Tab-separated table of C-alpha atoms and ligand atoms in Angstrom:
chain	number	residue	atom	x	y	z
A	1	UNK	CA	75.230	71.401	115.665
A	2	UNK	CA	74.292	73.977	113.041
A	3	UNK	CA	76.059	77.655	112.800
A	4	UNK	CA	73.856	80.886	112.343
A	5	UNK	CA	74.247	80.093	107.957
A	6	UNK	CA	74.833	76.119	108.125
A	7	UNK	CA	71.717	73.696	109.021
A	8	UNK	CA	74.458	70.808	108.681
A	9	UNK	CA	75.419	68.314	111.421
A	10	UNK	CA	79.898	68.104	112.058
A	11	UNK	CA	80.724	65.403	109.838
A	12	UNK	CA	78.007	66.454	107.012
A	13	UNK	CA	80.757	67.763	105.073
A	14	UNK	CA	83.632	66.632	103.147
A	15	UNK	CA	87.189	67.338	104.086
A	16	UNK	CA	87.237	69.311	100.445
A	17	UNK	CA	84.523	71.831	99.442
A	18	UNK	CA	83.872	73.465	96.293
A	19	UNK	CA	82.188	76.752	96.320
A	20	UNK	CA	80.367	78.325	93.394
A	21	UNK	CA	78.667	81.633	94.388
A	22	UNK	CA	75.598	80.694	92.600
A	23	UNK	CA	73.448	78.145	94.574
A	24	UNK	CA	72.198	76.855	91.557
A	25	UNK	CA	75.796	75.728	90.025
A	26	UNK	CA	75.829	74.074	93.757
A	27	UNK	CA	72.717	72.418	92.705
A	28	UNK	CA	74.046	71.333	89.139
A	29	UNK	CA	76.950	70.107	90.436
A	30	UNK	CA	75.504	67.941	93.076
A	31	UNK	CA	73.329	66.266	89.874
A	32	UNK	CA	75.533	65.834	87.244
A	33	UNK	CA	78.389	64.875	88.701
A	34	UNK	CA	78.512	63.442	92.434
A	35	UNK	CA	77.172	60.374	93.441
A	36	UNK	CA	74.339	59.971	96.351
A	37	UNK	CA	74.401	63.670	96.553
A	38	UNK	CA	72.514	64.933	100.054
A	39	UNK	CA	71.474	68.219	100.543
A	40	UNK	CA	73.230	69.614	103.240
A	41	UNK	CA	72.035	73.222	103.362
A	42	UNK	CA	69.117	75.236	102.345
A	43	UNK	CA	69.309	78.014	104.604
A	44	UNK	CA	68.554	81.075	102.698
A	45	UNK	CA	68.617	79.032	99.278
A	46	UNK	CA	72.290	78.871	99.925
A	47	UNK	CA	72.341	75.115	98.935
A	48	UNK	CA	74.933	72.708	99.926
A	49	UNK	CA	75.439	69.318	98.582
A	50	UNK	CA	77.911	66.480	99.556
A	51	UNK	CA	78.581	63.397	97.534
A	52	UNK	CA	80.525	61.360	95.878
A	53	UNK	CA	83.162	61.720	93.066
A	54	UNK	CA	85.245	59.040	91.689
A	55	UNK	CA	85.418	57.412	95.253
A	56	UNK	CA	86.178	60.542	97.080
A	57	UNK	CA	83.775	62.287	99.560
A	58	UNK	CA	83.504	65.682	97.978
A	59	UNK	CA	81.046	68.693	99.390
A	60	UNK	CA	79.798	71.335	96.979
A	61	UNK	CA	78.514	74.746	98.957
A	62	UNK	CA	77.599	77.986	97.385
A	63	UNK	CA	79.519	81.363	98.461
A	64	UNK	CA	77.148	84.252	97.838
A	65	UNK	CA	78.352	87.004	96.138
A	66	UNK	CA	81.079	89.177	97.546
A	67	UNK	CA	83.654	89.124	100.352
A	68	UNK	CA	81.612	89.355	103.569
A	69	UNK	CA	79.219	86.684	102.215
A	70	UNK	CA	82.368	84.470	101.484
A	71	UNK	CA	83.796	85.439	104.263
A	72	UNK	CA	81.393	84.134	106.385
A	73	UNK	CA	80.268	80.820	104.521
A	74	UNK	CA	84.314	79.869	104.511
A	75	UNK	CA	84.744	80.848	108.067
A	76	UNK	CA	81.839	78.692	109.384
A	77	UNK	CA	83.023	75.468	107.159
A	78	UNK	CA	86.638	75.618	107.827
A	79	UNK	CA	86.312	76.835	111.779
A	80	UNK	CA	83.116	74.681	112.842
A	81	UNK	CA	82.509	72.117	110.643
A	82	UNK	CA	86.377	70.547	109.616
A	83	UNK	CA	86.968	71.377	106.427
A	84	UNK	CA	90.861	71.396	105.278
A	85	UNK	CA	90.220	72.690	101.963
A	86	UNK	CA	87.732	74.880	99.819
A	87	UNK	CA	88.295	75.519	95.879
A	88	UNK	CA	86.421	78.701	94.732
A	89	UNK	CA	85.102	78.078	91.418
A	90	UNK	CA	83.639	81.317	89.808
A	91	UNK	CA	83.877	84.063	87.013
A	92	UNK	CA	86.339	86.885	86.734
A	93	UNK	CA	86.320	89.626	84.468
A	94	UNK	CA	89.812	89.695	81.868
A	95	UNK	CA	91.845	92.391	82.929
A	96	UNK	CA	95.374	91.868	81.609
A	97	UNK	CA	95.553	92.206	77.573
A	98	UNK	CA	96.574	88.536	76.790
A	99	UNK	CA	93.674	87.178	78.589
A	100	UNK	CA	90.833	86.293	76.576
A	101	UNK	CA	87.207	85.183	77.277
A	102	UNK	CA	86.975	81.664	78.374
A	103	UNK	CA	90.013	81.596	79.782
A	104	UNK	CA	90.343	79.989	83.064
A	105	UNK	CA	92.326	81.928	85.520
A	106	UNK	CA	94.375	80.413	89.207
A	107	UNK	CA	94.341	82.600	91.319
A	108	UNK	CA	98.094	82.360	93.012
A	109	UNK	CA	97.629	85.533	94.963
A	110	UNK	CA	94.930	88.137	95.486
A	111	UNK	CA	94.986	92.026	95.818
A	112	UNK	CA	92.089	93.855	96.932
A	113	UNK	CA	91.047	97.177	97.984
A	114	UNK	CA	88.377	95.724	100.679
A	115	UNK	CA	89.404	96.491	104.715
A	116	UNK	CA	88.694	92.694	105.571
A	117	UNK	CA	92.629	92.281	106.865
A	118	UNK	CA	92.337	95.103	109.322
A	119	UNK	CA	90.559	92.351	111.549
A	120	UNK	CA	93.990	90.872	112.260
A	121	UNK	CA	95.176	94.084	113.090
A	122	UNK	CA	99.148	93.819	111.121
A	123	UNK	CA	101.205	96.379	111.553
A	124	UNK	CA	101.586	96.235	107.175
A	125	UNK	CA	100.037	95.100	104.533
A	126	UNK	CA	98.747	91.399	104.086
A	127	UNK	CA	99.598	89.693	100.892
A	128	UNK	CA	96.453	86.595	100.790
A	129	UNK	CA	97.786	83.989	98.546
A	130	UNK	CA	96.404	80.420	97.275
A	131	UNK	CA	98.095	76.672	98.907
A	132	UNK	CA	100.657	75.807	96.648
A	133	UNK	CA	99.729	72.274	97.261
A	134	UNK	CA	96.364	72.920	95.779
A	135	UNK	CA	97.485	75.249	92.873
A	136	UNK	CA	100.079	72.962	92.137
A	137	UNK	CA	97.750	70.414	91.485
A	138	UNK	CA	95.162	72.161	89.469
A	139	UNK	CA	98.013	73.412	87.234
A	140	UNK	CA	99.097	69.678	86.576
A	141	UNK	CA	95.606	68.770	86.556
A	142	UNK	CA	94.738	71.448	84.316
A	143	UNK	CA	98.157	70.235	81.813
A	144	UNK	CA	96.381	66.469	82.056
A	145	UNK	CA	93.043	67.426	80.834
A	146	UNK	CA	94.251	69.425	78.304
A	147	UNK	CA	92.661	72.887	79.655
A	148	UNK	CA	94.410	76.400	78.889
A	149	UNK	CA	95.029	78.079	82.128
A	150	UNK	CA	96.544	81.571	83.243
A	151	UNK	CA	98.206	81.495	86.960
A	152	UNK	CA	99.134	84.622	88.392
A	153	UNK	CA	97.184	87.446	90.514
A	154	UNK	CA	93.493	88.113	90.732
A	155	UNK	CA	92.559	91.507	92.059
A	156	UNK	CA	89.736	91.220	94.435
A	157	UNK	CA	87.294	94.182	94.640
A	158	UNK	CA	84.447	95.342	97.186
A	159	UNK	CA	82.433	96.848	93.816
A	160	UNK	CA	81.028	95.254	90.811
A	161	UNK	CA	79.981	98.879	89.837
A	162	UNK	CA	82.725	101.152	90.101
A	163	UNK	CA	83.293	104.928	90.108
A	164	UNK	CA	86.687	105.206	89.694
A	165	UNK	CA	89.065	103.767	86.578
A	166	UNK	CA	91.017	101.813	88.218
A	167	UNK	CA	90.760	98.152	86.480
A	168	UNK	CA	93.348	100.002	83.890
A	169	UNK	CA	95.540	100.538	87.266
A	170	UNK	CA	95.808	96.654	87.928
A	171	UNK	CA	96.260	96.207	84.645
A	172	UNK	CA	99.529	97.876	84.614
A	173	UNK	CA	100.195	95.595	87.603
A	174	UNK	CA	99.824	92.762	86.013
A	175	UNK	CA	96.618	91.686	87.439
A	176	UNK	CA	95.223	88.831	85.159
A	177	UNK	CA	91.850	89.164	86.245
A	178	UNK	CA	88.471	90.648	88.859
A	179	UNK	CA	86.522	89.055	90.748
A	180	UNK	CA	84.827	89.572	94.276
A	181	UNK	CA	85.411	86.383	96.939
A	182	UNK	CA	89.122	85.039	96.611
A	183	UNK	CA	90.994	87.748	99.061
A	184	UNK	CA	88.610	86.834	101.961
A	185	UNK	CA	88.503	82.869	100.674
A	186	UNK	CA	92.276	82.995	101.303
A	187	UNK	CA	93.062	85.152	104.504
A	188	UNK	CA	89.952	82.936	106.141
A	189	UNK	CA	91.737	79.891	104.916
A	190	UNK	CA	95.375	81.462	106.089
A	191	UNK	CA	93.979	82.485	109.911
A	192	UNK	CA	92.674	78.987	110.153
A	193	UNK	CA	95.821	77.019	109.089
A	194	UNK	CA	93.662	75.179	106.334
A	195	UNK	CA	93.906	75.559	102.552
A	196	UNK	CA	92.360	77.473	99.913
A	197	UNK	CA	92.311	78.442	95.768
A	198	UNK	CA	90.413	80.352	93.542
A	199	UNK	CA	89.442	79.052	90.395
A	200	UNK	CA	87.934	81.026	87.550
A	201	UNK	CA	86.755	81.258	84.153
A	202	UNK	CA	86.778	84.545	82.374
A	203	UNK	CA	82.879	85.583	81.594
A	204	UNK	CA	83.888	89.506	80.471
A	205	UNK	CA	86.656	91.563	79.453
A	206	UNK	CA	85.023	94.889	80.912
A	207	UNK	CA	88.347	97.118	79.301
A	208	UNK	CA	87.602	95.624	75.748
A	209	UNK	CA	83.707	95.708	76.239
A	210	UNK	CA	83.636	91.534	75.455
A	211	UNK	CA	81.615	89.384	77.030
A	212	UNK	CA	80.234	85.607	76.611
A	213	UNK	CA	76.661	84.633	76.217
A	214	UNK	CA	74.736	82.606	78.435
A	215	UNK	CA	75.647	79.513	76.851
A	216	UNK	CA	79.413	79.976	76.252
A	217	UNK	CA	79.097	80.544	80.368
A	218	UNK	CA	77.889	77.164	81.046
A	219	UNK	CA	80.817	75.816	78.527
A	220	UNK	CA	83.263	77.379	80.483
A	221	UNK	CA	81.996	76.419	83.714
A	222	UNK	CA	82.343	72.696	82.907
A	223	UNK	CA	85.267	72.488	81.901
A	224	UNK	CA	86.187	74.844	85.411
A	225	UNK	CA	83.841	71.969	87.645
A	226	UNK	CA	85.674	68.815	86.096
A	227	UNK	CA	89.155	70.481	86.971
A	228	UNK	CA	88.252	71.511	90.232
A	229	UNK	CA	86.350	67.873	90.791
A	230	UNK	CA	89.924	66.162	89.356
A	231	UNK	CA	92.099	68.222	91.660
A	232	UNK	CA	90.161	67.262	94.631
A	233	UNK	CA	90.355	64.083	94.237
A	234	UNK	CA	94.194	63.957	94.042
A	235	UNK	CA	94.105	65.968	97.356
B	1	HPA	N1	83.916	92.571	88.067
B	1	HPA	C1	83.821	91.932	89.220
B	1	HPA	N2	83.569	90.646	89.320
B	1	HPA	C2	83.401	89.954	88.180
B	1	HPA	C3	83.494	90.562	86.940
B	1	HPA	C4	83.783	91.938	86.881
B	1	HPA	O1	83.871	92.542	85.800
B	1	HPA	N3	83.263	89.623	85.994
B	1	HPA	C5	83.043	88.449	86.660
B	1	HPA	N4	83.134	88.660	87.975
């Protein structure tokens, strides 16, 4: 059985999926950190790796970029394929003022200004927010391994490159931080009874013009991968 973005067989995938957007953190991942990794994807480049992390069976799958591409990789995995639980790991750019580069953000809720809820067709607004279950473990996790983290809302936007000034509107929200995949991760996850979180590091602070260098990235993203590896295996 494969789906029209998945070459994998049911049962090639863990119960618990990590999802960088890059296919190459995928990749890096599946080397440096699970054991007997097998490729499980490589349609489009989009890989997808599943293996083996302190005895748990643990997938990693890149995202894409954006909410239709997450949208569709996290529909496919949690509708055809059995997956309970994916854990976005990816960058957000710093939007409240105590956030700082490096930072890594949980994502307990997510605004966004994209039309992907009108699918459901509500007669309101729908409020996507992370499992408590998982977010409560990452926080813990995050306390055990010693790892500063910010929980609170992520705002989720359609545009990288926006017109309009409106990061300094979610700031006066409250909004910790932007990024461009969790609103879809979570309302998939919500319509399909399973479980979902966003995890990211903070890459840029676009109001204060800061951003980290290449290097600092890959920093950050470690320490991101081995709490996002250590929460899913207390799942
Ligand atoms: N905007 C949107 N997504 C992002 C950003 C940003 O500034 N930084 C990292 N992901």
């Amino acid at each position: 059985m494969s789906t029209p973005h998945l070459e994998g067989n049911k049962g090639d995938y863990a119960e618990i999926v990590l999802m960088p957007g890059d296919p190459l953190r995928a990749e890096f991942i599946a080397e440096n950190y699970l054991i007997g990794a097998e490729c499980v994807n490589n349609i489009r480049g989009m890989l997808g790796y599943t293996g083996i992390y302190k005895g748990v069976r643990v997938s990693v799958q890149a995202s894409g970029m954006g909410m239709p591409s997450m949208g569709i990789y996290s529909y496919e995995l949690f509708n055809f394929f059995d997956v309970q639980s994916i854990i976005r790991i990816g960058t957000a750019g710093g939007i409240d003022d105590s956030v700082q580069l490096r930072d890594i953000l949980l994502g307990q809720a997510s605004c966004t200004n994209s039309n992907y809820a009108q699918q459901y067709q509500l007669s309101g607004t729908y409020a996507p927010i992370a499992s408590f279950r998982l977010l409560r473990k990452a926080s813990e996790t995050a306390e055990k391994l010693n790892l500063n983290v910010r929980v609170g809302n992520l705002y989720c936007s359609d545009t990288f490159y926006d017109d309009s000034p409106s990061l300094k509107q979610w700031q006066k929200m409250g909004v910790l931080g932007i990024e461009m995949e969790s609103a879809a991760l979570y309302m998939n996850a919500a319509r399909a009874g399973k479980e979902a979180l966003c995890i990211c590091t903070v890459s840029d602070c676009p109001l204060r013009n800061e951003s980290t260098s290449a290097d600092e990235r890959q920093v950050g993203f470690t320490n991101m991968m081995e709490l996002a590896l250590e929460t899913a295996v207390q799942l």
